[in-house]
Short mmCIF file of N, CA and C in Angstrom, two decimals:
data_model
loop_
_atom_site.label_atom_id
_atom_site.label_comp_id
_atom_site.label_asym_id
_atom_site.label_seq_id
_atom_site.Cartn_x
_atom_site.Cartn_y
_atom_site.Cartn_z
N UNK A 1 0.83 -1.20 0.00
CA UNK A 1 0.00 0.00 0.00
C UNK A 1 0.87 1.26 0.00
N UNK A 2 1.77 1.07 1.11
CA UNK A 2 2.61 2.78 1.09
C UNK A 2 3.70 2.87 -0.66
N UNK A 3 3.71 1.53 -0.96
CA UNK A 3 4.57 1.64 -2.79
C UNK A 3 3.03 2.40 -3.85
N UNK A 4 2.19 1.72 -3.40
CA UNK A 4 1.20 2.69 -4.52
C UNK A 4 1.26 4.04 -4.32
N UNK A 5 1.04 4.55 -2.62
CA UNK A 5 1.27 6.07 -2.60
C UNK A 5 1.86 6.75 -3.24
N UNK A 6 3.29 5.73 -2.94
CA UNK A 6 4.37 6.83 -3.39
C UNK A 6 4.57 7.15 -4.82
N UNK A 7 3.84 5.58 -5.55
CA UNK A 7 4.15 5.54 -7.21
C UNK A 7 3.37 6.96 -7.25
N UNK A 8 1.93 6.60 -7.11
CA UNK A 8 0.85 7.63 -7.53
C UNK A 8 1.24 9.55 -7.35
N UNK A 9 1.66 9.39 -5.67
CA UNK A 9 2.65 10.74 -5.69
C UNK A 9 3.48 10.69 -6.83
N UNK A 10 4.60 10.38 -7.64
CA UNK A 10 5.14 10.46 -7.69
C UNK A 10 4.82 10.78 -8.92
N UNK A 11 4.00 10.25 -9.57
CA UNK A 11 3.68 10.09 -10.72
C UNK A 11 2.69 11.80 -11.22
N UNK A 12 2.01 11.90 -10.29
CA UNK A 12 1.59 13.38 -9.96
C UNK A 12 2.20 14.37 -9.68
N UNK A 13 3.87 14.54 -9.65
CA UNK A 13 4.49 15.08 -9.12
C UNK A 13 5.06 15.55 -10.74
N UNK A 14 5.66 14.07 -11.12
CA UNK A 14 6.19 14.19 -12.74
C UNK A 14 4.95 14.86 -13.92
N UNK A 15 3.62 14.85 -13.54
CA UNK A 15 3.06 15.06 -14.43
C UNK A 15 3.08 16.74 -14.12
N UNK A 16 3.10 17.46 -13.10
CA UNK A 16 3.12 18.62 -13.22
C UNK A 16 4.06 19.52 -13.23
N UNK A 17 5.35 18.87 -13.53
CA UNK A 17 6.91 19.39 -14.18
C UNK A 17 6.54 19.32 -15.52
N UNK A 18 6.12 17.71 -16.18
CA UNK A 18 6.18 17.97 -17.33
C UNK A 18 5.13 18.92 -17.85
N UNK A 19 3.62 19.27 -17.55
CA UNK A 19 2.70 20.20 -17.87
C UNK A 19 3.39 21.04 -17.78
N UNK A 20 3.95 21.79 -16.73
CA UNK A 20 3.90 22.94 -16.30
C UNK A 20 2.89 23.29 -15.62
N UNK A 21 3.02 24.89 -15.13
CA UNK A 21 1.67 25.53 -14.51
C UNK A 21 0.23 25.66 -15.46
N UNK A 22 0.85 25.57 -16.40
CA UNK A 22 -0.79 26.26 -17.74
C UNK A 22 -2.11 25.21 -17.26
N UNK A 23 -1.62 24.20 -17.08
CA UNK A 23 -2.27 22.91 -16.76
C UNK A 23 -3.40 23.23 -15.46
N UNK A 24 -2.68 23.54 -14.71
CA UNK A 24 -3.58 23.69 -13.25
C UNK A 24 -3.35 24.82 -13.11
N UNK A 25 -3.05 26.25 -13.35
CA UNK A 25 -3.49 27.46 -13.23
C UNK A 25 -3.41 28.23 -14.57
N UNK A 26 -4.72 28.18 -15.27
CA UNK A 26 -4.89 28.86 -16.82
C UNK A 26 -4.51 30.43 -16.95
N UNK A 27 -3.72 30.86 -17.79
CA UNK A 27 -3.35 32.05 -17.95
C UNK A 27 -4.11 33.39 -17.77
N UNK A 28 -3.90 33.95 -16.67
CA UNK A 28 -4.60 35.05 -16.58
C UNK A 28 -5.39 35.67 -17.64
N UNK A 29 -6.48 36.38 -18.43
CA UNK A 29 -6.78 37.64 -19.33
C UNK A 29 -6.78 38.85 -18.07
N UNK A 30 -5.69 39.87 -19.41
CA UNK A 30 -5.94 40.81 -18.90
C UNK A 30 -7.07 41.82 -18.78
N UNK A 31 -8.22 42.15 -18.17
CA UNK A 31 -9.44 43.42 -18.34
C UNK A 31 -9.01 44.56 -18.98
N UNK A 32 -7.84 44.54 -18.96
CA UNK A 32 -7.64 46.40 -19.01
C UNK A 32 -7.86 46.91 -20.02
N UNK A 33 -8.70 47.94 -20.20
CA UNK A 33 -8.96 48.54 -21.27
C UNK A 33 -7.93 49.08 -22.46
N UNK A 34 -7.95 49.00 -23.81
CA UNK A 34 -6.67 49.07 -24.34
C UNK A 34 -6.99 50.61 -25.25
N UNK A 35 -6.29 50.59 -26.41
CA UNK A 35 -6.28 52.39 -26.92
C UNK A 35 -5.99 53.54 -26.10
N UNK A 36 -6.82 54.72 -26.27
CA UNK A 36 -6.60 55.59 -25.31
C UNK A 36 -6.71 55.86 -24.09
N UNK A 37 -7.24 54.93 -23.92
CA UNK A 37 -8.09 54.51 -22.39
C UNK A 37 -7.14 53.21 -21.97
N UNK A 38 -5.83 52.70 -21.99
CA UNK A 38 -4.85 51.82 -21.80
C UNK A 38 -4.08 52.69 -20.06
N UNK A 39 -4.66 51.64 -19.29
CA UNK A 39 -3.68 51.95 -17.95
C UNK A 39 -2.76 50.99 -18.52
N UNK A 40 -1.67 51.94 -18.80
CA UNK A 40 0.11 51.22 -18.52
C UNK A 40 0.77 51.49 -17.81
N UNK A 41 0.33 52.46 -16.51
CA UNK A 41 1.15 52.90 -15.70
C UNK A 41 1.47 51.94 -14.11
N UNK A 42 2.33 51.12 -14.36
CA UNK A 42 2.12 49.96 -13.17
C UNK A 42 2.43 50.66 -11.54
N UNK A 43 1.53 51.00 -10.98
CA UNK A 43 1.70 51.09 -9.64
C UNK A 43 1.40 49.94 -8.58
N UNK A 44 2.48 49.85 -7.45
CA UNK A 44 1.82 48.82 -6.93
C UNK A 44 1.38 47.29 -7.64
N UNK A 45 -0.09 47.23 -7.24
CA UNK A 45 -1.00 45.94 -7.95
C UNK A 45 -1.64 46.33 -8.68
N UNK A 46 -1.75 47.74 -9.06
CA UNK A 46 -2.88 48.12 -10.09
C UNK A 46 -2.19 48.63 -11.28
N UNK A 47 -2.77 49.35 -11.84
CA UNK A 47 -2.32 49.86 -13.33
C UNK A 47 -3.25 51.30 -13.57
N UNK A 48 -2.24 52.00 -13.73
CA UNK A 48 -3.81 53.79 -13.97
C UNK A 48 -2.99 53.97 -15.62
N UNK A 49 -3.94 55.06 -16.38
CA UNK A 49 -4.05 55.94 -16.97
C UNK A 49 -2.84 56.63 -16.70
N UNK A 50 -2.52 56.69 -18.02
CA UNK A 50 -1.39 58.37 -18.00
C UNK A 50 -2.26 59.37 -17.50
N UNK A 51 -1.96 60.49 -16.50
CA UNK A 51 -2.68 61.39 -16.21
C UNK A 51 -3.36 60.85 -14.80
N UNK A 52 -2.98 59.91 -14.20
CA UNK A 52 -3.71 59.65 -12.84
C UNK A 52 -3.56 60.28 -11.55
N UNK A 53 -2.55 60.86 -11.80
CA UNK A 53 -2.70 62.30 -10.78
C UNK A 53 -3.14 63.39 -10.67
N UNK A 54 -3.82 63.53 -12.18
CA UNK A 54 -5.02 64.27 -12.40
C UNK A 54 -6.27 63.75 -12.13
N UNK A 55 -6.98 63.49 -11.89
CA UNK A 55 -8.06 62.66 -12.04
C UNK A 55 -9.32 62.74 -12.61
N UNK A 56 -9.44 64.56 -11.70
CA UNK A 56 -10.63 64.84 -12.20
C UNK A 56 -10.56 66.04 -13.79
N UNK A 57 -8.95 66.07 -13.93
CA UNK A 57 -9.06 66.64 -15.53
C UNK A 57 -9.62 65.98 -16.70
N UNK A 58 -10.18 66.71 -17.41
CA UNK A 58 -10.90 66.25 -18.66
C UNK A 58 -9.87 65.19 -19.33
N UNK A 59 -8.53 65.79 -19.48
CA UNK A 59 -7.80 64.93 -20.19
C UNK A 59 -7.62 63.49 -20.20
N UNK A 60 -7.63 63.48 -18.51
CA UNK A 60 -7.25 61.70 -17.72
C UNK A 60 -8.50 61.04 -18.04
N UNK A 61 -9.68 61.95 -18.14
CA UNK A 61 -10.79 60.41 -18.64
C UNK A 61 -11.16 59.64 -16.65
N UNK A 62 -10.75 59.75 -15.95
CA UNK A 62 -10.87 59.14 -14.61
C UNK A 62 -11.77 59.01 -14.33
N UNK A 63 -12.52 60.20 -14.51
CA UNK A 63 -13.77 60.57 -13.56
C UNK A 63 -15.39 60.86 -14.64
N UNK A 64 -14.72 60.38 -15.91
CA UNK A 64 -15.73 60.01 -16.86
C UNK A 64 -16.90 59.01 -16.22
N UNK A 65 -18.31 59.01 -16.74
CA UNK A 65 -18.94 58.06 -16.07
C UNK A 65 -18.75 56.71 -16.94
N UNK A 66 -17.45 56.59 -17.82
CA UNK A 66 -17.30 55.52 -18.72
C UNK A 66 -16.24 54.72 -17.87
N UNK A 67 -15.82 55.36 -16.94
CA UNK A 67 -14.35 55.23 -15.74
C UNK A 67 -14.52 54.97 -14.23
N UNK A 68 -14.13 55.40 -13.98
CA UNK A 68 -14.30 55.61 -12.14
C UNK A 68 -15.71 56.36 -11.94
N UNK A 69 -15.87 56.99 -12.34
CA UNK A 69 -17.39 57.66 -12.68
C UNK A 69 -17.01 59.30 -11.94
N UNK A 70 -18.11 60.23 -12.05
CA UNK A 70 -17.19 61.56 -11.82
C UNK A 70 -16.91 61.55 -9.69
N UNK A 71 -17.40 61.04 -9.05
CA UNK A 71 -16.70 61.10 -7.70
C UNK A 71 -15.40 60.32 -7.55
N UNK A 72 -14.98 59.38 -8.81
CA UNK A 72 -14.33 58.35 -8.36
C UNK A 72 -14.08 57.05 -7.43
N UNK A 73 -15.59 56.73 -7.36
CA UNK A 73 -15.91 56.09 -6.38
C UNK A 73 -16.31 54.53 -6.65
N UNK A 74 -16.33 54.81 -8.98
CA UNK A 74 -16.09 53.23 -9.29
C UNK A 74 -17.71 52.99 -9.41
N UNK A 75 -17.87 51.99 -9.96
CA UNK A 75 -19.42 51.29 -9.96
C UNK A 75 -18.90 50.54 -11.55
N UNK A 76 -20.44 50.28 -12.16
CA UNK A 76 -20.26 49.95 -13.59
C UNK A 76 -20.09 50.33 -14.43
N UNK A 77 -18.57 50.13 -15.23
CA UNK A 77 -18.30 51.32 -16.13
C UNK A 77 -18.53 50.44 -18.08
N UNK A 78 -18.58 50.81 -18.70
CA UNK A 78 -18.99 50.26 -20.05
C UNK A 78 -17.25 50.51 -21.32
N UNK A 79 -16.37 49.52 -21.01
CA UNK A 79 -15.52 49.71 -21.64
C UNK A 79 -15.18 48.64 -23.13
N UNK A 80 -15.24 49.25 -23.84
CA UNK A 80 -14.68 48.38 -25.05
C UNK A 80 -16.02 47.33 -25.18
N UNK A 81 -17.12 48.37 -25.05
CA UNK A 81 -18.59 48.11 -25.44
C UNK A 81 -18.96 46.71 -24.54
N UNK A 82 -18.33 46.82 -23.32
CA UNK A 82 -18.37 45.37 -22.44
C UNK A 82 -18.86 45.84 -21.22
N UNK A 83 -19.75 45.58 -20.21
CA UNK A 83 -19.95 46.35 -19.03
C UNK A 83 -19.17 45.63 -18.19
N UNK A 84 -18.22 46.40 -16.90
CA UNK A 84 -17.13 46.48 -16.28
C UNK A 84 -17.57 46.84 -14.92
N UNK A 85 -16.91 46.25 -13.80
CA UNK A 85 -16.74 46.85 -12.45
C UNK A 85 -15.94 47.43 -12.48
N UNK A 86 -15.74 49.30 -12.47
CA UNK A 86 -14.49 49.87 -12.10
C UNK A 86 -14.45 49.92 -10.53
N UNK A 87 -13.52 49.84 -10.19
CA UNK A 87 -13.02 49.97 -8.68
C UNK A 87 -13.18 51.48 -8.23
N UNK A 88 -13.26 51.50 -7.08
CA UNK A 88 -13.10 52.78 -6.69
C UNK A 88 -11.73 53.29 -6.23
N UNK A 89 -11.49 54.51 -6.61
CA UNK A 89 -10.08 54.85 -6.43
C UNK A 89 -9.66 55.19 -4.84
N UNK A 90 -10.36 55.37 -4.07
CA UNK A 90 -10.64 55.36 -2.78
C UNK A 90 -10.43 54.22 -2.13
N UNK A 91 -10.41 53.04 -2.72
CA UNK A 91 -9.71 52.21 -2.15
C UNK A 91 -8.27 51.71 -1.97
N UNK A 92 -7.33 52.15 -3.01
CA UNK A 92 -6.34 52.61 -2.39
C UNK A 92 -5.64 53.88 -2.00
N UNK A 93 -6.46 54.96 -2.50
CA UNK A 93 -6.11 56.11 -2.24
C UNK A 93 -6.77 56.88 -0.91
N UNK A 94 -7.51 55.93 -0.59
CA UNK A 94 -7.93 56.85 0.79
C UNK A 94 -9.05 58.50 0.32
N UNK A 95 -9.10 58.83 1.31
CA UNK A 95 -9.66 60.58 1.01
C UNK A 95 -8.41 61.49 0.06
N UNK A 96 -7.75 60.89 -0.83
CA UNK A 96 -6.51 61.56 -1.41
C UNK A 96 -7.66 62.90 -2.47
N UNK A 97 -8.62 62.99 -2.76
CA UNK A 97 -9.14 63.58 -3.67
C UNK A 97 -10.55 64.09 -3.00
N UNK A 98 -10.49 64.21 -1.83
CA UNK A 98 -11.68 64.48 -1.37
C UNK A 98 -12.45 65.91 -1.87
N UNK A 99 -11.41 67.00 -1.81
CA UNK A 99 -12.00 68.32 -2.36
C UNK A 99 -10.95 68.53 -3.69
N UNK A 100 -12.35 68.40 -4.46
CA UNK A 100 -11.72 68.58 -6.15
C UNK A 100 -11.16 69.66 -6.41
N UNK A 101 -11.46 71.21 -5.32
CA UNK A 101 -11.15 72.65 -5.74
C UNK A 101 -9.84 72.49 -5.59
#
């Protein structure tokens, strides 16, 4: 009995060297919106928009209701004609944007 274990381990062991990972953890897709609306800016775990220290400028698109929506507070945003959970930026930014003046 403990020789079958070990075959069977063992044998499960070789099969996921030879797979690799693709096998038992399938390749991420990325969400992120691509074109002009492309976060490439890697912070952290997330990814923003050129212009994310602007937020609420016209230019950054952030606070579009197609985006974070205009408080930045995230809900369902409609990107690349797909409806989307944007996050709220408040969750890692804290009150960083509380008064827009």
């Amino acid at each position: 009995m403990k020789k079958l274990i070990f075959y069977l381990t063992f044998t499960g062991i070789c099969a996921i060297f030879i797979t690799g990972c693709e096998m038992i953890y399938p390749p991420a897709e990325k969400n992120l919106p691509g074109g002009k609306d492309a976060h490439t800016e890697a912070k952290g775990f997330s990814f923003h928009k050129p212009g994310y220290k602007t937020p609420f400028a016209p230019e950054s698109g952030c606070s579009s209701s197609l985006c974070h929506r205009s408080d930045l507070r995230g809900g369902v945003a409609f990107v690349e004609g797909k409806e989307r959970i944007a996050p709220s930026c408040y969750q890692c930014h804290g009150a960083e944007w509380e008064d827009k003046d």
